[in-house]
mmCIF file of C-alpha atoms in Angstrom:
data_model
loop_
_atom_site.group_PDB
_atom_site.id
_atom_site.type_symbol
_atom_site.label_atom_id
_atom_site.label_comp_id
_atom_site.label_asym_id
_atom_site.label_seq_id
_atom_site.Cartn_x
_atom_site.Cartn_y
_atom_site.Cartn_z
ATOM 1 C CA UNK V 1 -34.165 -12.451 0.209
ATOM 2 C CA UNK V 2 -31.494 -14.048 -2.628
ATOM 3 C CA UNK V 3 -28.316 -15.734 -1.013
ATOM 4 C CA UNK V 4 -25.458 -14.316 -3.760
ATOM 5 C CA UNK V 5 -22.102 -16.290 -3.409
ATOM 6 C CA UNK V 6 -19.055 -13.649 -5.065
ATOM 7 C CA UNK V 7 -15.912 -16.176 -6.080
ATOM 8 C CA UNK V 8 -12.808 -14.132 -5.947
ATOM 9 C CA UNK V 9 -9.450 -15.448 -7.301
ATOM 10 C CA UNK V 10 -6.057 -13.962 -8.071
ATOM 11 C CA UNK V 11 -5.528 -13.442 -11.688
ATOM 12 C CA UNK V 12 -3.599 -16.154 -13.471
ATOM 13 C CA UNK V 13 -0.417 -13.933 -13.729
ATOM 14 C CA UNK V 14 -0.179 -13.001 -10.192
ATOM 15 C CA UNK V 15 1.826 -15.122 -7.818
ATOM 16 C CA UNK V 16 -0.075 -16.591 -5.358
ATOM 17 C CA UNK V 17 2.463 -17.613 -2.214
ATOM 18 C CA UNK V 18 -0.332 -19.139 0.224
ATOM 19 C CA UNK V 19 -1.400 -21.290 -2.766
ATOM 20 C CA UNK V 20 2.307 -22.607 -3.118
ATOM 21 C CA UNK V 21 2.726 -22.988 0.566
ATOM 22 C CA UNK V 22 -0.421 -24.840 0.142
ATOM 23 C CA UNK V 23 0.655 -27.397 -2.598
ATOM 24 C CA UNK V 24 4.026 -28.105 -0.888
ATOM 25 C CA UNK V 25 2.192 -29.447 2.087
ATOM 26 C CA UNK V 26 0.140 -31.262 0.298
ATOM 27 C CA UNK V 27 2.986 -32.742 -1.573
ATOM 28 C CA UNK V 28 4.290 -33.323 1.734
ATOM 29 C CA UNK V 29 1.722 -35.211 3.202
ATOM 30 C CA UNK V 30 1.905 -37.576 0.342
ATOM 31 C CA UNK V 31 -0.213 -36.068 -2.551
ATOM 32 C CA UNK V 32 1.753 -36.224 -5.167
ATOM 33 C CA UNK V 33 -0.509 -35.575 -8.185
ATOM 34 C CA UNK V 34 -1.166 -31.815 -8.268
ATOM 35 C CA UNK V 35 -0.084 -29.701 -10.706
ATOM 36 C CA UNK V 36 -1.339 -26.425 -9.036
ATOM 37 C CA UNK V 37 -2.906 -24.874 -5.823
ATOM 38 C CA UNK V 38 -4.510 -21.256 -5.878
ATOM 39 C CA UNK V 39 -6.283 -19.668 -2.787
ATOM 40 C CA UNK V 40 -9.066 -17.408 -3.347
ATOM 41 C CA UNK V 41 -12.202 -15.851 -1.184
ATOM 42 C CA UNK V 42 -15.655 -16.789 -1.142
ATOM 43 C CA UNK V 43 -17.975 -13.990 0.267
ATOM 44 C CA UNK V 44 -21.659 -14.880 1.026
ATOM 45 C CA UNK V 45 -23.910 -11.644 0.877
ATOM 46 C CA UNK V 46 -28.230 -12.545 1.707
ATOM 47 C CA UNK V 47 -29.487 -9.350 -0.112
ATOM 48 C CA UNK V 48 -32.986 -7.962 -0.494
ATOM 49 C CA UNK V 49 -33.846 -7.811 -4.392
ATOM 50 C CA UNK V 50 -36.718 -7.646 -6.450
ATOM 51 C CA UNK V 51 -35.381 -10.472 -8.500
ATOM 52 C CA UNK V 52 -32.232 -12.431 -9.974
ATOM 53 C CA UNK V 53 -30.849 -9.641 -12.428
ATOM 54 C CA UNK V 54 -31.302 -6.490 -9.720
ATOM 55 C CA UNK V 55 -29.347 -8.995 -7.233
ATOM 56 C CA UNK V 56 -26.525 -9.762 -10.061
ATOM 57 C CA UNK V 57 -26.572 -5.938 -10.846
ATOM 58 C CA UNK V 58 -25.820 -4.891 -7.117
ATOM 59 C CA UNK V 59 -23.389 -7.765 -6.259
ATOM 60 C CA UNK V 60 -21.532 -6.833 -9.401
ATOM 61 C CA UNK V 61 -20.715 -3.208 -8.348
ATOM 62 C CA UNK V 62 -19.983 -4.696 -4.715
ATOM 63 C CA UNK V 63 -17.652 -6.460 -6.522
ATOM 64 C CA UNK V 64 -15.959 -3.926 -8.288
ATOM 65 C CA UNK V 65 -16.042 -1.465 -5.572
ATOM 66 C CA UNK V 66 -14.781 -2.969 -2.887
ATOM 67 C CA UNK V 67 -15.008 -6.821 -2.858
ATOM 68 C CA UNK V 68 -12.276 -7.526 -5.645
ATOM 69 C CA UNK V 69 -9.040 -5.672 -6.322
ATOM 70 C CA UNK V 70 -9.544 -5.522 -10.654
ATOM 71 C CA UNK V 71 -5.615 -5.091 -10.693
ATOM 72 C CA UNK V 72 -4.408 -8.337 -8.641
ATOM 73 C CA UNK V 73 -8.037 -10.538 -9.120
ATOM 74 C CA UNK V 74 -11.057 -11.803 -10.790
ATOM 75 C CA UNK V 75 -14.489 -12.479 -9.404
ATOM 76 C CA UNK V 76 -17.661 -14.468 -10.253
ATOM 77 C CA UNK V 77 -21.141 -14.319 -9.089
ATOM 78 C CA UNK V 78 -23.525 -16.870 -8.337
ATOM 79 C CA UNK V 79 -26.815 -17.023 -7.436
ATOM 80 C CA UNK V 80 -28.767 -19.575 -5.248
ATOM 81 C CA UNK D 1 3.647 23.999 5.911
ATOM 82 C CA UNK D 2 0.229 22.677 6.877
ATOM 83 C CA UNK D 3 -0.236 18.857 7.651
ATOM 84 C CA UNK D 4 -2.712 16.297 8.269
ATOM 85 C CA UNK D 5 -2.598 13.006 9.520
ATOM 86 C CA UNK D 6 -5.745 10.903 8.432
ATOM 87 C CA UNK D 7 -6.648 8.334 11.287
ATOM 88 C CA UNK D 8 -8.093 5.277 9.982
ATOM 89 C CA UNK D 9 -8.925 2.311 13.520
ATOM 90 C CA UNK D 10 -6.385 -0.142 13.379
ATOM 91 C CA UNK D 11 -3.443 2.869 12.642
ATOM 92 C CA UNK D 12 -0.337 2.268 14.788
ATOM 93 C CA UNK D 13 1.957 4.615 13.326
ATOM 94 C CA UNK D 14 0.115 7.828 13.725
ATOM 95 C CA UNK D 15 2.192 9.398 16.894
ATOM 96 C CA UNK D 16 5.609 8.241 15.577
ATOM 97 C CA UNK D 17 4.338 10.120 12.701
ATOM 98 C CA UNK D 18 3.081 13.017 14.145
ATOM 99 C CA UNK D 19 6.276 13.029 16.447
ATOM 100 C CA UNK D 20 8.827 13.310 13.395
ATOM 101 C CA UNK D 21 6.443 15.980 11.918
ATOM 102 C CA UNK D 22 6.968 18.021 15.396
ATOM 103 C CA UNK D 23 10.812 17.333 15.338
ATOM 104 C CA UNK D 24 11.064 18.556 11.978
ATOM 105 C CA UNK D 25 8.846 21.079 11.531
ATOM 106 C CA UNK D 26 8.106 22.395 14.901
ATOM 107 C CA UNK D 27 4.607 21.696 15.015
ATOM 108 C CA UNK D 28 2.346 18.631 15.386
ATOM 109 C CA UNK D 29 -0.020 17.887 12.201
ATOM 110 C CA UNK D 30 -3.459 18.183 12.557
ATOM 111 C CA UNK D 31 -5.029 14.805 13.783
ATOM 112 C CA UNK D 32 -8.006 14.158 11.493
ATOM 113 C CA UNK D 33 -10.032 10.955 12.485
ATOM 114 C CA UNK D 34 -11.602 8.940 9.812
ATOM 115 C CA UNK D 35 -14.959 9.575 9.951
ATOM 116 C CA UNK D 36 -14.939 13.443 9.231
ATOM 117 C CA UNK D 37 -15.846 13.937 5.579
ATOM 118 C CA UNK D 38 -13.677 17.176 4.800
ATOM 119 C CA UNK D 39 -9.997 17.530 5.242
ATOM 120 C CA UNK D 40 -8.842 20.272 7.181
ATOM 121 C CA UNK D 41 -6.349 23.289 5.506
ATOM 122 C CA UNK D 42 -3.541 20.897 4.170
ATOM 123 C CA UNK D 43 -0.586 21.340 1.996
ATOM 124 C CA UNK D 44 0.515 17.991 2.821
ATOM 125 C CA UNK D 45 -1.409 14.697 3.864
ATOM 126 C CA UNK D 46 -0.061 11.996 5.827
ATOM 127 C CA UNK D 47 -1.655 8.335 5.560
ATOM 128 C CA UNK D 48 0.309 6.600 8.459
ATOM 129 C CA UNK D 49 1.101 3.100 8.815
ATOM 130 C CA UNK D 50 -0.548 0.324 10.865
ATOM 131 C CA UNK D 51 -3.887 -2.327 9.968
ATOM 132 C CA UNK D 52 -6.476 -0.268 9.400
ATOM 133 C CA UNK D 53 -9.713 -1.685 10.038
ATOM 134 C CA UNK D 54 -7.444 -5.152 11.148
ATOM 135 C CA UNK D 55 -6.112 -5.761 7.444
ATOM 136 C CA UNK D 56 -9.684 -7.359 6.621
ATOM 137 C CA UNK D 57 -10.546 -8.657 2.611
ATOM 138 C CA UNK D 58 -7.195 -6.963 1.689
ATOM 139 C CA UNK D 59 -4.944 -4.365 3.501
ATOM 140 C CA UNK D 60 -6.082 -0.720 2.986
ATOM 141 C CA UNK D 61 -8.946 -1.587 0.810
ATOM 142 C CA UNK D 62 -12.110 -0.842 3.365
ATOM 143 C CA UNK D 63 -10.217 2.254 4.562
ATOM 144 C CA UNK D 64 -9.784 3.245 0.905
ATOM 145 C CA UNK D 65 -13.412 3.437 1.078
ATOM 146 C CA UNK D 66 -13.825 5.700 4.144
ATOM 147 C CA UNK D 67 -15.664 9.300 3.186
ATOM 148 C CA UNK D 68 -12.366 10.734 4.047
ATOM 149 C CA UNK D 69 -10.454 9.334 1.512
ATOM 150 C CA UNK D 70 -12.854 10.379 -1.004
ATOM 151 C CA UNK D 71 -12.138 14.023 -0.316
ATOM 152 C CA UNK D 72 -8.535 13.029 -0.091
ATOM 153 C CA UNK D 73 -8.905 11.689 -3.929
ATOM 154 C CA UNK D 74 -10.703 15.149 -4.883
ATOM 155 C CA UNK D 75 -8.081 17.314 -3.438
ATOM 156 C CA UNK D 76 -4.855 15.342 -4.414
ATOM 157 C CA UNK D 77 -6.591 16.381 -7.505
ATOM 158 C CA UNK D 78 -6.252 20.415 -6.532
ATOM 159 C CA UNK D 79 -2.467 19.632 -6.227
ATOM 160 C CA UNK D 80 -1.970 19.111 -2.592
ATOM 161 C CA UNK D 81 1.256 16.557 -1.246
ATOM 162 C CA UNK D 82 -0.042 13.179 0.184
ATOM 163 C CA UNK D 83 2.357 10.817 1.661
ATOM 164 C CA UNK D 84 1.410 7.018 2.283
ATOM 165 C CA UNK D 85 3.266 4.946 4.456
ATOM 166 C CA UNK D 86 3.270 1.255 4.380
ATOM 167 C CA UNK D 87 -0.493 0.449 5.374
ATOM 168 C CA UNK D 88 -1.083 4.377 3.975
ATOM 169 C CA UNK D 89 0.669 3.055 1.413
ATOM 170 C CA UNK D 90 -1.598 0.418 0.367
ATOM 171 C CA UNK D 91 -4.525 2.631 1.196
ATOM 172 C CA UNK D 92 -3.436 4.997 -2.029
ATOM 173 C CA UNK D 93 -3.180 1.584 -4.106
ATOM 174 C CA UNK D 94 -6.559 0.549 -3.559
ATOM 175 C CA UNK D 95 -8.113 4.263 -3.174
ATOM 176 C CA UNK D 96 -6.698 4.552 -6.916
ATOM 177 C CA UNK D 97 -4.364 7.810 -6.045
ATOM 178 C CA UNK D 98 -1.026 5.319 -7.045
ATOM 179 C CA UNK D 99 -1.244 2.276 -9.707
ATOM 180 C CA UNK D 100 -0.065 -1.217 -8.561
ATOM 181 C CA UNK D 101 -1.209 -3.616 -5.436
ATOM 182 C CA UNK D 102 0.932 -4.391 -2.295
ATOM 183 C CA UNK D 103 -0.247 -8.452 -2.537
ATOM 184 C CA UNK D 104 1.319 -10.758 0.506
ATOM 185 C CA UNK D 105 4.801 -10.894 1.347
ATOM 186 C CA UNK D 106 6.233 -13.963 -1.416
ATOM 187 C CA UNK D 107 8.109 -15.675 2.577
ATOM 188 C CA UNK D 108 4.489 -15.991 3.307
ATOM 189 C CA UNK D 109 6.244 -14.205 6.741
ATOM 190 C CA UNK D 110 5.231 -10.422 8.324
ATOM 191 C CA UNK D 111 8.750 -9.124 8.415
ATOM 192 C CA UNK D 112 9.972 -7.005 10.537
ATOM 193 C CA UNK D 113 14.017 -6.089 10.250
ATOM 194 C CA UNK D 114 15.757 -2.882 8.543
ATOM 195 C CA UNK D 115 16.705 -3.040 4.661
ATOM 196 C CA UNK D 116 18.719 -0.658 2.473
ATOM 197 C CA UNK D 117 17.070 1.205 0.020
ATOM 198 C CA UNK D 118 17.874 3.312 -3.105
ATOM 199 C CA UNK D 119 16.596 6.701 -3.239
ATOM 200 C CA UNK D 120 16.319 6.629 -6.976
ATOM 201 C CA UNK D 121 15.996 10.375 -7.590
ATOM 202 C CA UNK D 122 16.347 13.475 -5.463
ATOM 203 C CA UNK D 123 14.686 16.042 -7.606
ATOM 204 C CA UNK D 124 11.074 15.397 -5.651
ATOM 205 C CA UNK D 125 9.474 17.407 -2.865
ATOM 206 C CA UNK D 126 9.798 14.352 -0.822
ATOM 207 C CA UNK D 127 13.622 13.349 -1.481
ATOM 208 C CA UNK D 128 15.384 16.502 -2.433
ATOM 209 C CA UNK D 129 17.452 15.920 0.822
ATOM 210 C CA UNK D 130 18.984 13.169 -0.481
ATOM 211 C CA UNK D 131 22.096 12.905 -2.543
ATOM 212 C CA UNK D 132 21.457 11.325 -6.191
ATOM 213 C CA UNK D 133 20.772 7.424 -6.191
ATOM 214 C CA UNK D 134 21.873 7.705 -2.512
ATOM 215 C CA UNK D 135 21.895 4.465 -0.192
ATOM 216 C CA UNK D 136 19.746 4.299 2.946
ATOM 217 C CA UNK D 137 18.860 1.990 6.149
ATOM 218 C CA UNK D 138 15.015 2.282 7.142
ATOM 219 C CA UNK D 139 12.937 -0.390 8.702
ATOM 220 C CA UNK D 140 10.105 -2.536 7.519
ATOM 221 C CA UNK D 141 7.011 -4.041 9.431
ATOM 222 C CA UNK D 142 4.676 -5.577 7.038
ATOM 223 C CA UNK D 143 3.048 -9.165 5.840
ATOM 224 C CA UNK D 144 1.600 -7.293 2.550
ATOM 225 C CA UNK D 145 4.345 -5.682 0.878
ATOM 226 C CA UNK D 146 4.904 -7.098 -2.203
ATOM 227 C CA UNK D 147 4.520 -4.742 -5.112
ATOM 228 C CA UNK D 148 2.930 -6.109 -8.156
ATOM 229 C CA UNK D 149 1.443 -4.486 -11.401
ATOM 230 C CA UNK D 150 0.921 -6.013 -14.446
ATOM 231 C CA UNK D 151 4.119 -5.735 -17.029
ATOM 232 C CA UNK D 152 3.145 -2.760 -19.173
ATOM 233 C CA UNK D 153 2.404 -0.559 -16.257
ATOM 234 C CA UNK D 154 5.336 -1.255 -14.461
ATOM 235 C CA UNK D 155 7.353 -0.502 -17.615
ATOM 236 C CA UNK D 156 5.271 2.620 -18.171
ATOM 237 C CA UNK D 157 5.977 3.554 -14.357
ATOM 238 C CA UNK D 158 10.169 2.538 -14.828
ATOM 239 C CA UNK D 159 10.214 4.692 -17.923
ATOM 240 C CA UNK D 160 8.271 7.703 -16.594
ATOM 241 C CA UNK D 161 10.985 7.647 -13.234
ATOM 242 C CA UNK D 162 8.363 6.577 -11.231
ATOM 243 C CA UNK D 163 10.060 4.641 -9.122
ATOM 244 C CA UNK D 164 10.980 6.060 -5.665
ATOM 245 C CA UNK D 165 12.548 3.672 -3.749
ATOM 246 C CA UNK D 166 14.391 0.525 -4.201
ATOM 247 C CA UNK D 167 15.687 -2.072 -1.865
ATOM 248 C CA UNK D 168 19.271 -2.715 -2.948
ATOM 249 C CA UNK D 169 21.749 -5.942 -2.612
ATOM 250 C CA UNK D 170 24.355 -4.432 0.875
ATOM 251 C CA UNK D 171 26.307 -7.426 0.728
ATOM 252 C CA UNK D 172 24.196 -9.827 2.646
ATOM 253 C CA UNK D 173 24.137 -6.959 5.810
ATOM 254 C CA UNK D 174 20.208 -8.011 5.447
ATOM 255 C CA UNK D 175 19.420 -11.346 3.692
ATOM 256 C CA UNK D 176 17.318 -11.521 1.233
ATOM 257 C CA UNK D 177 17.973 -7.879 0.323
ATOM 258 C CA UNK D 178 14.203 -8.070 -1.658
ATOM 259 C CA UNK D 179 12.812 -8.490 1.645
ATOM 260 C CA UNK D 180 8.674 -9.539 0.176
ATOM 261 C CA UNK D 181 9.333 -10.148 -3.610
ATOM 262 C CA UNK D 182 8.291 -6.620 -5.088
ATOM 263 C CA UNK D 183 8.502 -6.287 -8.809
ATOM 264 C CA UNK D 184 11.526 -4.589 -9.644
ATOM 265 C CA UNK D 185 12.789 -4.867 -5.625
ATOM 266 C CA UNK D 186 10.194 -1.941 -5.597
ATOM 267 C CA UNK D 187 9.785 -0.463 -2.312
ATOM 268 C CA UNK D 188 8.089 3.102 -2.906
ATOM 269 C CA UNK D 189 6.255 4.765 -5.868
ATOM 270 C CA UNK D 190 5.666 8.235 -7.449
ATOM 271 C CA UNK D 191 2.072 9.249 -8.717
ATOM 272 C CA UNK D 192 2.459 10.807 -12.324
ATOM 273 C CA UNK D 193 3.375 14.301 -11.214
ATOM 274 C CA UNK D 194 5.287 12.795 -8.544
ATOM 275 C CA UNK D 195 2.848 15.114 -5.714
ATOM 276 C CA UNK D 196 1.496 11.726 -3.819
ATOM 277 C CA UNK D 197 4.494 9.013 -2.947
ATOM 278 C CA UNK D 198 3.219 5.641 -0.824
ATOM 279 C CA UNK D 199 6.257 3.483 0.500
ATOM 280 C CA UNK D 200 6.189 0.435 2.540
ATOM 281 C CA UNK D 201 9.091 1.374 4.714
ATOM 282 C CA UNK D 202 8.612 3.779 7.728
ATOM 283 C CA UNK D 203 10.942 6.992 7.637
ATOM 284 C CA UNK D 204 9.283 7.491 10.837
ATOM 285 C CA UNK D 205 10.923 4.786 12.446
ATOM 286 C CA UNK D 206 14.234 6.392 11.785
ATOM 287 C CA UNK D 207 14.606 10.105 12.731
ATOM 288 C CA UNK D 208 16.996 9.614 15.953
ATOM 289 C CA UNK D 209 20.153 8.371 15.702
ATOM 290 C CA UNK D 210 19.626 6.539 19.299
ATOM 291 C CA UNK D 211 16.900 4.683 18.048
ATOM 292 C CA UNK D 212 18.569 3.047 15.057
ATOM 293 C CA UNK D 213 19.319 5.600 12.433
ATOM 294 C CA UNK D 214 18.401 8.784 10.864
ATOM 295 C CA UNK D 215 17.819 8.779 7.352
ATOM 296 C CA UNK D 216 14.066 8.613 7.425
ATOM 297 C CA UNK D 217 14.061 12.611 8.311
ATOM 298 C CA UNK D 218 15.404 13.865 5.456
ATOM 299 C CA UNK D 219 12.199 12.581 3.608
ATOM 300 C CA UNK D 220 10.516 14.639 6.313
ATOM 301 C CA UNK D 221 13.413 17.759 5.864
ATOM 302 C CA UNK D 222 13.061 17.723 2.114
ATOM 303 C CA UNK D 223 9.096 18.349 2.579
ATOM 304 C CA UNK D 224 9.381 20.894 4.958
ATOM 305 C CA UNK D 225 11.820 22.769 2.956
ATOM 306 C CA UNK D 226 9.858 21.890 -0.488
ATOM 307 C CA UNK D 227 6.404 23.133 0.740
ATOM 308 C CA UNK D 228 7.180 25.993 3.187
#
């Protein structure tokens, strides 16, 4: 069994509101420092696989299919 | 004029739906529940609104998914009419059959209230009821609504008339008048030969004058009288 981690974020163009509503909080409860906030998904997905690369192949169609919207967001994989 | 209504768990719109389609056209639309794999007979498809499959990884997209849909995508394909509304709506954006993405509302808020549109052009199947560029009062119910494409598409889909409905400034009757920060205060888009149309707000919701307004039927009227 390979644990696959998929890292989705919004694409740098799109406006991401929770992330905003995010930083003014945090500005609010004193940090001061940040020049950004952006909210994004992690999905964990255990996965039969012969190895590595058929486990990267499968998560990255997952991804494309269904996991990650291509129009609004980006995704990476990682494997453990 | 035959219609379906596709069924998805988590719809909430489906008999306000199916109840305009009776007032208008006499008779209900065939109920067709998610899991069957073939659409019935249809001239016309109705996606209705509600949170299909609770809204989960991102509104519409595991419904897009359902085997349904996937006949849905090879018949729109044959020319038949499919109408999306609000969660249908963003069930055509991520099933492909319309470009763009209906991301979170930009208040962060699910908002609920009426807002005045712009019927941009009334030479469609779906708004030839309407008087040109005429102004109308529907109401919105959603917390993803806010249309966004990347810049050239949304020029391409500006140039090409694609646009179906805008929400309009009415004089601060309902403030903001953008109510979730769509692109070009878009609130409803044409496919490319203008046969599928997804809109967030619900002309179902407004086909009795006694329950706040009227103008949603004439979306339904101009089908009927398009199609039959």
């Amino acid at each position: 069994m390979i644990k696959v981690t998929v890292y989705i974020t919004l694409k740098k163009d799109v406006l991401d509101p929770q992330g905003k509503a995010i930083h003014v909080a945090l500005n609010n409860m004193g940090f001061d420092k940040i020049n950004g906030v952006r909210q994004g998904k992690l999905i964990e997905i255990d996965l039969d696989a012969k190895d590595h690369d058929q486990a990267k192949e499968q998560v990255k169609k997952m991804s494309e299919q269904l996991l990650a919207n291509p129009i609004i967001e980006d995704y990476s994989i990682e494997l453990e | 004029m035959d219609v379906s209504l596709i069924i998805f768990p988590g719809a909430n719109c489906d008999k306000d739906t199916s109840l305009a389609i009776k007032k208008i056209t006499g008779k209900h639309p065939k109920h067709v529940w998610y899991k069957e794999t073939t659409l019935p007979k249809s001239d016309l498809v109705i996606l209705p609104g509600g949170f299909s499959h609770g809204d989960y990884l991102r509104s519409g997209a595991i419904a897009a998914k359902a085997p349904i849909v996937k006949d849905l995508v090879k018949k729109s394909a044959d020319g038949i009419y499919v109408l999306g509304i609000c969660n249908g709506f963003q069930i055509l954006t991520e099933c492909g059959l319309l470009q763009g993405s209906l991301i979170r509302n930009n208040s962060l808020k699910f908002v609920s209230r009426n807002v005045k549109l712009r019927v941009e052009r009334n030479d469609t199947i779906f708004t030839s009821n309407f008087k040109e560029k005429e102004d109308v009062d529907m109401p919105i119910a959603h917390h993803d609504g806010n249309f966004y494409i990347d810049d050239a598409n949304l020029e391409k889909i500006e140039q090409e008339g694609r646009v179906a409905f805008r929400y309009i400034e009415n004089n601060s009757k309902y403030n903001p008048y953008n109510p979730n920060g769509s692109l070009n205060d878009i609130a409803g888009v044409y496919n490319k030969n203008f046969k599928i149309l997804g809109l967030m707000p619900h002309p179902e919701r407004a086909v009795d004058k006694i329950t706040g307004g009227d103008h949603g039927a004439k979306i339904f009227e101009s089908m009927f009288q398009s199609i039959s």
